[in-house]
Amino acid sequence: DALLIAMMALGITAGDEIITTPFTFIATGEMIALIGAKPVFVDIDPKTYNIDPQKIEAAITPNTKAIMPVSLYGQCADFDAINSIAKKYSLPVIEDGAQSFGATYKGKRSCALTTIGCTSFFPSKPLGGYGDSGACFTDDDNLAKLMREIRVHGQDRRYHHPIIGINGRMDSLQAAVLLAKLTVFDEEVKARARIGQYYSALIETKNTEINKQNDAPTSQIVPPYIESFNTSVYAQYTIRVQDREAAINKLAQAGIPTAVHYPVPLNLQPALSTDEYDLTNSETLSEQVLSLPMHPYLEPEQQKHIIEMLYA
């Protein structure tokens, strides 16, 4: 709903094109299609898994009306590069920050980096409620007014509806839960960063040990790459492995749950299927990514056990 409201406020409609990434949850492309626009997929940077800014300009056409990057796994996309292209072509940028709320990009917060920032408060997100909810952010007063009206059926005052809107109101229960959780959110963000960095240190140590034992470097587990100017909230701690099924089964036998975000890129989803674009990185990585247990209360000993079992 947050993405939908953002696009409605920007006047995006049927026939428009929105540039986005295929390596994300269906909601990103789904809302573009739902509004009648066309998702134009641009491949990802294989290091960060976020949209590759160097490939965006070639995807712009006279029908392009916005760019919608996703800040995946808790790390922001490269918004200086993206905003520079957007400014050149007078395009708004909508950040899908469903997984990056609490993260920073060059000292600035996710969801405060573009024309409109959108996030999700689904229970599994860095700041999660007990059900569905989300938010839109902007520093444009006119867009803020429009989005507030759109979220209550296009109403600017009681029983007066100058525009078409939706029922996008957050339930009071979710608001109450989120207000309570906000009091510990900063500490949880710090904990997530510490836990993510410790995971990576454990993996790097294991990889170094394996290389010392072998004359030739062997296929290694690849930890997340975080840009030097970014902080990540590690919405998921996502590694790359060559044989994902073997890793999943090995961890499952040790009683360790895993998840795959995302096994099928949007260009291969039946609802959005297209062969119009070269999306090699997205298609390759979708077969290799694996998310390990991640939450702000994970203990170091638990992490050590998970990594030991991963390399067993």
Coordinates of C-alpha atoms in Angstrom, one line a residue:
D1 CA 0.0 0.0 0.0
A2 CA 2.8 2.4 0.8
L3 CA 4.3 1.9 -2.7
L4 CA 0.9 2.2 -4.3
I5 CA 0.1 5.4 -2.4
A6 CA 3.5 6.9 -3.4
M7 CA 2.8 6.2 -7.1
M8 CA -0.7 7.5 -7.0
A9 CA 0.5 10.7 -5.4
L10 CA 3.1 11.1 -8.2
G11 CA 0.3 10.7 -10.8
I12 CA 1.7 7.5 -12.2
T13 CA -0.9 5.7 -14.3
A14 CA -1.6 3.1 -17.0
G15 CA 1.1 3.0 -19.7
D16 CA 3.8 4.6 -17.6
E17 CA 7.1 2.8 -17.1
I18 CA 8.8 2.4 -13.7
I19 CA 12.4 1.3 -13.5
T20 CA 13.1 -1.2 -10.7
T21 CA 15.0 -4.3 -9.8
P22 CA 13.8 -7.9 -10.3
F23 CA 15.7 -9.1 -7.3
T24 CA 13.1 -8.3 -4.6
F25 CA 9.8 -9.4 -3.1
I26 CA 6.8 -9.5 -5.5
A27 CA 5.2 -6.4 -3.9
T28 CA 7.7 -4.0 -5.6
G29 CA 6.8 -5.1 -9.2
E30 CA 3.2 -6.1 -8.2
M31 CA 2.2 -2.5 -7.2
I32 CA 3.7 -1.1 -10.4
A33 CA 1.6 -3.6 -12.4
L34 CA -1.5 -3.1 -10.3
I35 CA -1.5 0.7 -11.0
G36 CA -1.4 -0.2 -14.7
A37 CA 2.2 0.8 -15.3
K38 CA 5.0 -1.4 -16.7
P39 CA 7.9 -2.6 -14.5
V40 CA 11.2 -2.1 -16.4
F41 CA 13.7 -4.4 -14.8
V42 CA 17.4 -3.3 -14.4
D43 CA 19.9 -5.9 -13.2
I44 CA 21.7 -5.8 -9.8
D45 CA 25.2 -5.1 -8.7
P46 CA 26.5 -8.7 -7.8
K47 CA 28.3 -7.4 -4.7
T48 CA 25.5 -5.5 -3.0
Y49 CA 22.5 -7.2 -4.6
N50 CA 20.9 -3.7 -5.1
I51 CA 20.0 -2.2 -8.5
D52 CA 23.1 -1.3 -10.6
P53 CA 23.0 2.5 -11.1
Q54 CA 25.3 2.2 -14.2
K55 CA 22.6 0.3 -16.0
I56 CA 19.7 2.6 -15.2
E57 CA 20.2 5.3 -17.8
A58 CA 20.0 2.9 -20.7
A59 CA 16.6 1.7 -19.5
I60 CA 15.0 5.2 -19.5
T61 CA 12.5 5.9 -22.3
P62 CA 10.0 8.7 -23.0
N63 CA 7.5 6.6 -21.0
T64 CA 9.6 6.4 -17.8
K65 CA 7.9 8.2 -15.0
A66 CA 9.9 7.1 -11.9
I67 CA 12.8 5.0 -10.6
M68 CA 12.0 2.6 -7.7
P69 CA 15.2 1.1 -6.2
V70 CA 15.0 -1.5 -3.4
S71 CA 17.3 -1.3 -0.4
L72 CA 17.7 -5.0 -0.1
Y73 CA 18.6 -7.1 3.0
G74 CA 19.0 -3.9 5.1
Q75 CA 21.5 -1.9 3.0
C76 CA 20.6 1.2 1.0
A77 CA 21.1 1.3 -2.8
D78 CA 23.6 3.9 -4.2
F79 CA 21.2 6.9 -4.0
D80 CA 23.7 9.6 -5.0
A81 CA 24.2 7.9 -8.3
I82 CA 20.5 7.1 -8.7
N83 CA 19.3 10.6 -7.8
S84 CA 21.8 12.1 -10.2
I85 CA 20.4 10.2 -13.1
A86 CA 16.9 11.0 -11.9
K87 CA 17.6 14.7 -11.7
K88 CA 19.1 14.6 -15.3
Y89 CA 15.8 13.2 -16.6
S90 CA 13.4 15.0 -14.1
L91 CA 12.2 11.8 -12.6
P92 CA 11.1 11.1 -9.0
V93 CA 12.7 8.3 -7.1
I94 CA 10.8 6.1 -4.7
E95 CA 12.9 4.1 -2.3
D96 CA 11.5 0.7 -1.4
G97 CA 13.0 0.6 2.1
A98 CA 10.9 -2.3 3.4
Q99 CA 14.1 -4.0 4.6
S100 CA 16.3 -1.0 5.4
F101 CA 14.4 1.1 7.9
G102 CA 17.1 2.1 10.5
A103 CA 20.0 1.9 8.0
T104 CA 22.1 4.9 6.8
Y105 CA 23.6 6.0 3.5
K106 CA 26.4 8.5 3.9
G107 CA 25.1 9.5 7.3
K108 CA 21.5 10.0 6.1
R109 CA 18.7 7.6 7.0
S110 CA 17.0 5.2 4.7
C111 CA 13.5 6.5 3.6
A112 CA 14.9 10.1 3.7
L113 CA 17.0 9.8 0.6
T114 CA 14.6 10.3 -2.3
T115 CA 11.4 12.0 -3.4
I116 CA 9.4 9.4 -1.4
G117 CA 10.6 6.7 0.9
C118 CA 8.4 3.7 1.7
T119 CA 8.8 1.0 4.3
S120 CA 7.0 -2.0 5.8
F121 CA 6.3 -2.8 9.4
F122 CA 5.5 -6.4 8.7
P123 CA 6.5 -8.5 11.8
S124 CA 9.8 -9.8 10.2
K125 CA 11.1 -6.3 9.4
P126 CA 13.7 -4.5 11.4
L127 CA 10.9 -2.5 13.0
G128 CA 7.9 -4.9 13.0
G129 CA 4.4 -4.7 14.3
Y130 CA 2.1 -7.7 15.0
G131 CA 0.6 -7.6 11.5
D132 CA 0.5 -5.6 8.3
S133 CA 1.5 -1.9 8.3
G134 CA 3.9 0.5 6.6
A135 CA 4.7 4.2 6.1
C136 CA 5.6 6.8 3.5
F137 CA 8.1 9.6 4.0
T138 CA 8.7 12.8 2.0
D139 CA 9.9 16.3 2.6
D140 CA 7.6 17.6 -0.1
D141 CA 4.5 19.3 1.6
N142 CA 2.3 18.8 -1.4
L143 CA 3.1 15.1 -1.8
A144 CA 2.6 14.6 2.0
K145 CA -0.8 16.2 1.7
L146 CA -1.8 14.0 -1.3
M147 CA -0.5 10.8 0.4
R148 CA -2.5 11.6 3.6
E149 CA -5.6 12.0 1.5
I150 CA -5.0 8.9 -0.7
R151 CA -4.7 6.7 2.4
V152 CA -8.2 7.7 3.6
H153 CA -10.2 7.2 0.4
G154 CA -9.0 10.5 -1.2
Q155 CA -10.6 12.5 1.5
D156 CA -9.5 16.1 2.3
R157 CA -12.2 16.6 4.9
R158 CA -15.0 14.5 6.3
Y159 CA -17.2 13.1 3.4
H160 CA -15.4 15.2 0.8
H161 CA -13.3 13.2 -1.7
P162 CA -11.6 15.3 -4.4
I163 CA -9.4 12.4 -5.5
I164 CA -9.5 8.6 -5.7
G165 CA -7.8 6.9 -2.8
I166 CA -7.6 3.6 -0.9
N167 CA -8.1 2.4 2.6
G168 CA -4.5 2.6 3.6
R169 CA -4.9 3.4 7.3
M170 CA -2.7 1.7 9.9
D171 CA -4.6 -0.2 12.5
S172 CA -4.5 1.2 16.0
L173 CA -3.1 -2.1 17.4
Q174 CA -0.1 -1.9 15.0
A175 CA 0.5 1.7 15.8
A176 CA 0.5 0.9 19.6
V177 CA 2.9 -2.0 19.1
L178 CA 5.3 0.1 16.9
L179 CA 5.3 3.1 19.3
A180 CA 6.3 0.7 22.1
K181 CA 9.0 -1.0 20.0
L182 CA 10.4 2.4 18.9
T183 CA 11.7 2.9 22.4
V184 CA 14.3 0.0 21.9
F185 CA 14.7 0.4 18.1
D186 CA 18.0 2.3 18.2
E187 CA 19.5 -0.3 20.4
E188 CA 18.2 -3.1 18.2
V189 CA 19.7 -1.4 15.1
K190 CA 23.1 -1.4 16.9
A191 CA 22.7 -5.0 17.9
R192 CA 21.8 -6.0 14.3
A193 CA 24.9 -4.3 13.0
R194 CA 27.1 -6.0 15.6
I195 CA 25.6 -9.4 15.0
G196 CA 25.9 -9.1 11.2
Q197 CA 29.5 -8.0 11.5
Y198 CA 30.3 -10.9 13.8
Y199 CA 28.7 -13.4 11.4
S200 CA 30.9 -12.0 8.6
A201 CA 34.1 -12.1 10.8
L202 CA 33.4 -15.8 11.6
I203 CA 32.9 -16.6 7.9
E204 CA 36.1 -14.7 6.8
T205 CA 38.1 -16.6 9.5
K206 CA 36.7 -20.0 8.3
N207 CA 37.5 -19.1 4.7
T208 CA 41.1 -18.1 5.6
E209 CA 41.6 -21.4 7.5
I210 CA 40.3 -23.4 4.5
N211 CA 42.6 -21.6 2.1
K212 CA 45.6 -22.3 4.3
Q213 CA 44.8 -26.0 4.3
N214 CA 44.4 -26.2 0.5
D215 CA 47.1 -25.4 -2.1
A216 CA 44.4 -23.9 -4.4
P217 CA 41.5 -21.8 -3.0
T218 CA 38.3 -23.7 -2.8
S219 CA 34.8 -22.5 -3.5
Q220 CA 33.9 -20.3 -0.5
I221 CA 30.9 -19.1 1.3
V222 CA 30.5 -15.4 0.5
P223 CA 29.3 -13.0 3.3
P224 CA 27.3 -9.9 2.6
Y225 CA 29.3 -7.0 1.1
I226 CA 28.4 -3.7 2.8
E227 CA 29.6 -0.5 1.2
S228 CA 32.0 1.6 3.3
F229 CA 29.5 4.6 3.3
N230 CA 26.6 2.4 4.4
T231 CA 25.3 0.9 7.6
S232 CA 23.1 -2.1 7.3
V233 CA 20.2 -3.2 9.6
Y234 CA 20.6 -6.8 8.3
A235 CA 16.9 -7.4 7.8
Q236 CA 18.3 -10.7 6.6
Y237 CA 21.9 -12.0 6.9
T238 CA 22.3 -13.4 3.4
I239 CA 25.3 -15.4 2.2
R240 CA 26.1 -16.9 -1.2
V241 CA 26.7 -20.6 -1.5
Q242 CA 27.4 -22.7 -4.5
D243 CA 25.3 -25.7 -3.4
R244 CA 22.3 -24.2 -1.6
E245 CA 20.3 -27.3 -1.1
A246 CA 23.2 -29.1 0.5
A247 CA 23.7 -26.1 2.9
I248 CA 20.0 -26.0 3.8
N249 CA 19.9 -29.7 4.5
K250 CA 23.1 -29.6 6.6
L251 CA 21.8 -26.8 8.8
A252 CA 18.3 -28.3 9.0
Q253 CA 19.8 -31.6 10.3
A254 CA 21.4 -29.4 13.1
G255 CA 18.0 -27.9 13.8
I256 CA 19.0 -24.5 12.3
P257 CA 16.3 -22.8 10.1
T258 CA 17.2 -21.0 6.9
A259 CA 15.3 -19.0 4.3
V260 CA 15.8 -18.0 0.7
H261 CA 15.1 -14.4 -0.3
Y262 CA 14.4 -14.7 -3.2
P263 CA 14.5 -17.9 -5.2
V264 CA 12.7 -16.5 -8.3
P265 CA 13.4 -13.0 -9.6
L266 CA 10.4 -11.0 -10.7
N267 CA 11.1 -11.4 -14.4
L268 CA 10.6 -15.1 -14.0
Q269 CA 7.5 -14.9 -11.9
P270 CA 4.4 -15.9 -13.9
A271 CA 2.5 -12.7 -13.1
L272 CA 5.4 -10.5 -14.3
S273 CA 7.2 -12.8 -16.7
T274 CA 9.4 -11.2 -19.4
D275 CA 12.5 -12.0 -21.4
E276 CA 12.9 -8.4 -22.5
Y277 CA 15.9 -7.6 -20.3
D278 CA 19.4 -9.0 -19.6
L279 CA 19.2 -9.9 -15.9
T280 CA 22.0 -12.4 -15.6
N281 CA 23.2 -11.3 -12.1
S282 CA 19.7 -11.5 -10.6
E283 CA 19.0 -14.9 -12.1
T284 CA 22.4 -16.3 -11.0
L285 CA 22.2 -14.9 -7.4
S286 CA 18.6 -16.1 -6.9
E287 CA 20.1 -19.7 -7.1
Q288 CA 22.9 -19.0 -4.6
V289 CA 21.6 -16.7 -1.8
L290 CA 20.7 -18.2 1.6
S291 CA 19.6 -16.3 4.7
L292 CA 20.8 -17.4 8.2
P293 CA 19.0 -16.8 11.4
M294 CA 19.1 -13.1 12.2
H295 CA 17.5 -11.0 15.0
P296 CA 18.8 -8.5 17.5
Y297 CA 18.9 -11.0 20.4
L298 CA 21.1 -13.6 18.8
E299 CA 23.9 -14.7 21.1
P300 CA 27.6 -15.0 19.9
E301 CA 27.6 -18.7 20.9
Q302 CA 24.6 -19.3 18.8
Q303 CA 26.3 -17.6 15.8
K304 CA 29.4 -19.7 16.3
H305 CA 27.3 -22.9 16.3
I306 CA 25.5 -21.8 13.1
I307 CA 28.7 -21.1 11.3
E308 CA 30.4 -24.3 12.6
M309 CA 27.5 -26.3 11.3
L310 CA 27.5 -24.5 8.0
Y311 CA 31.2 -25.5 7.4
A312 CA 30.9 -29.0 8.9

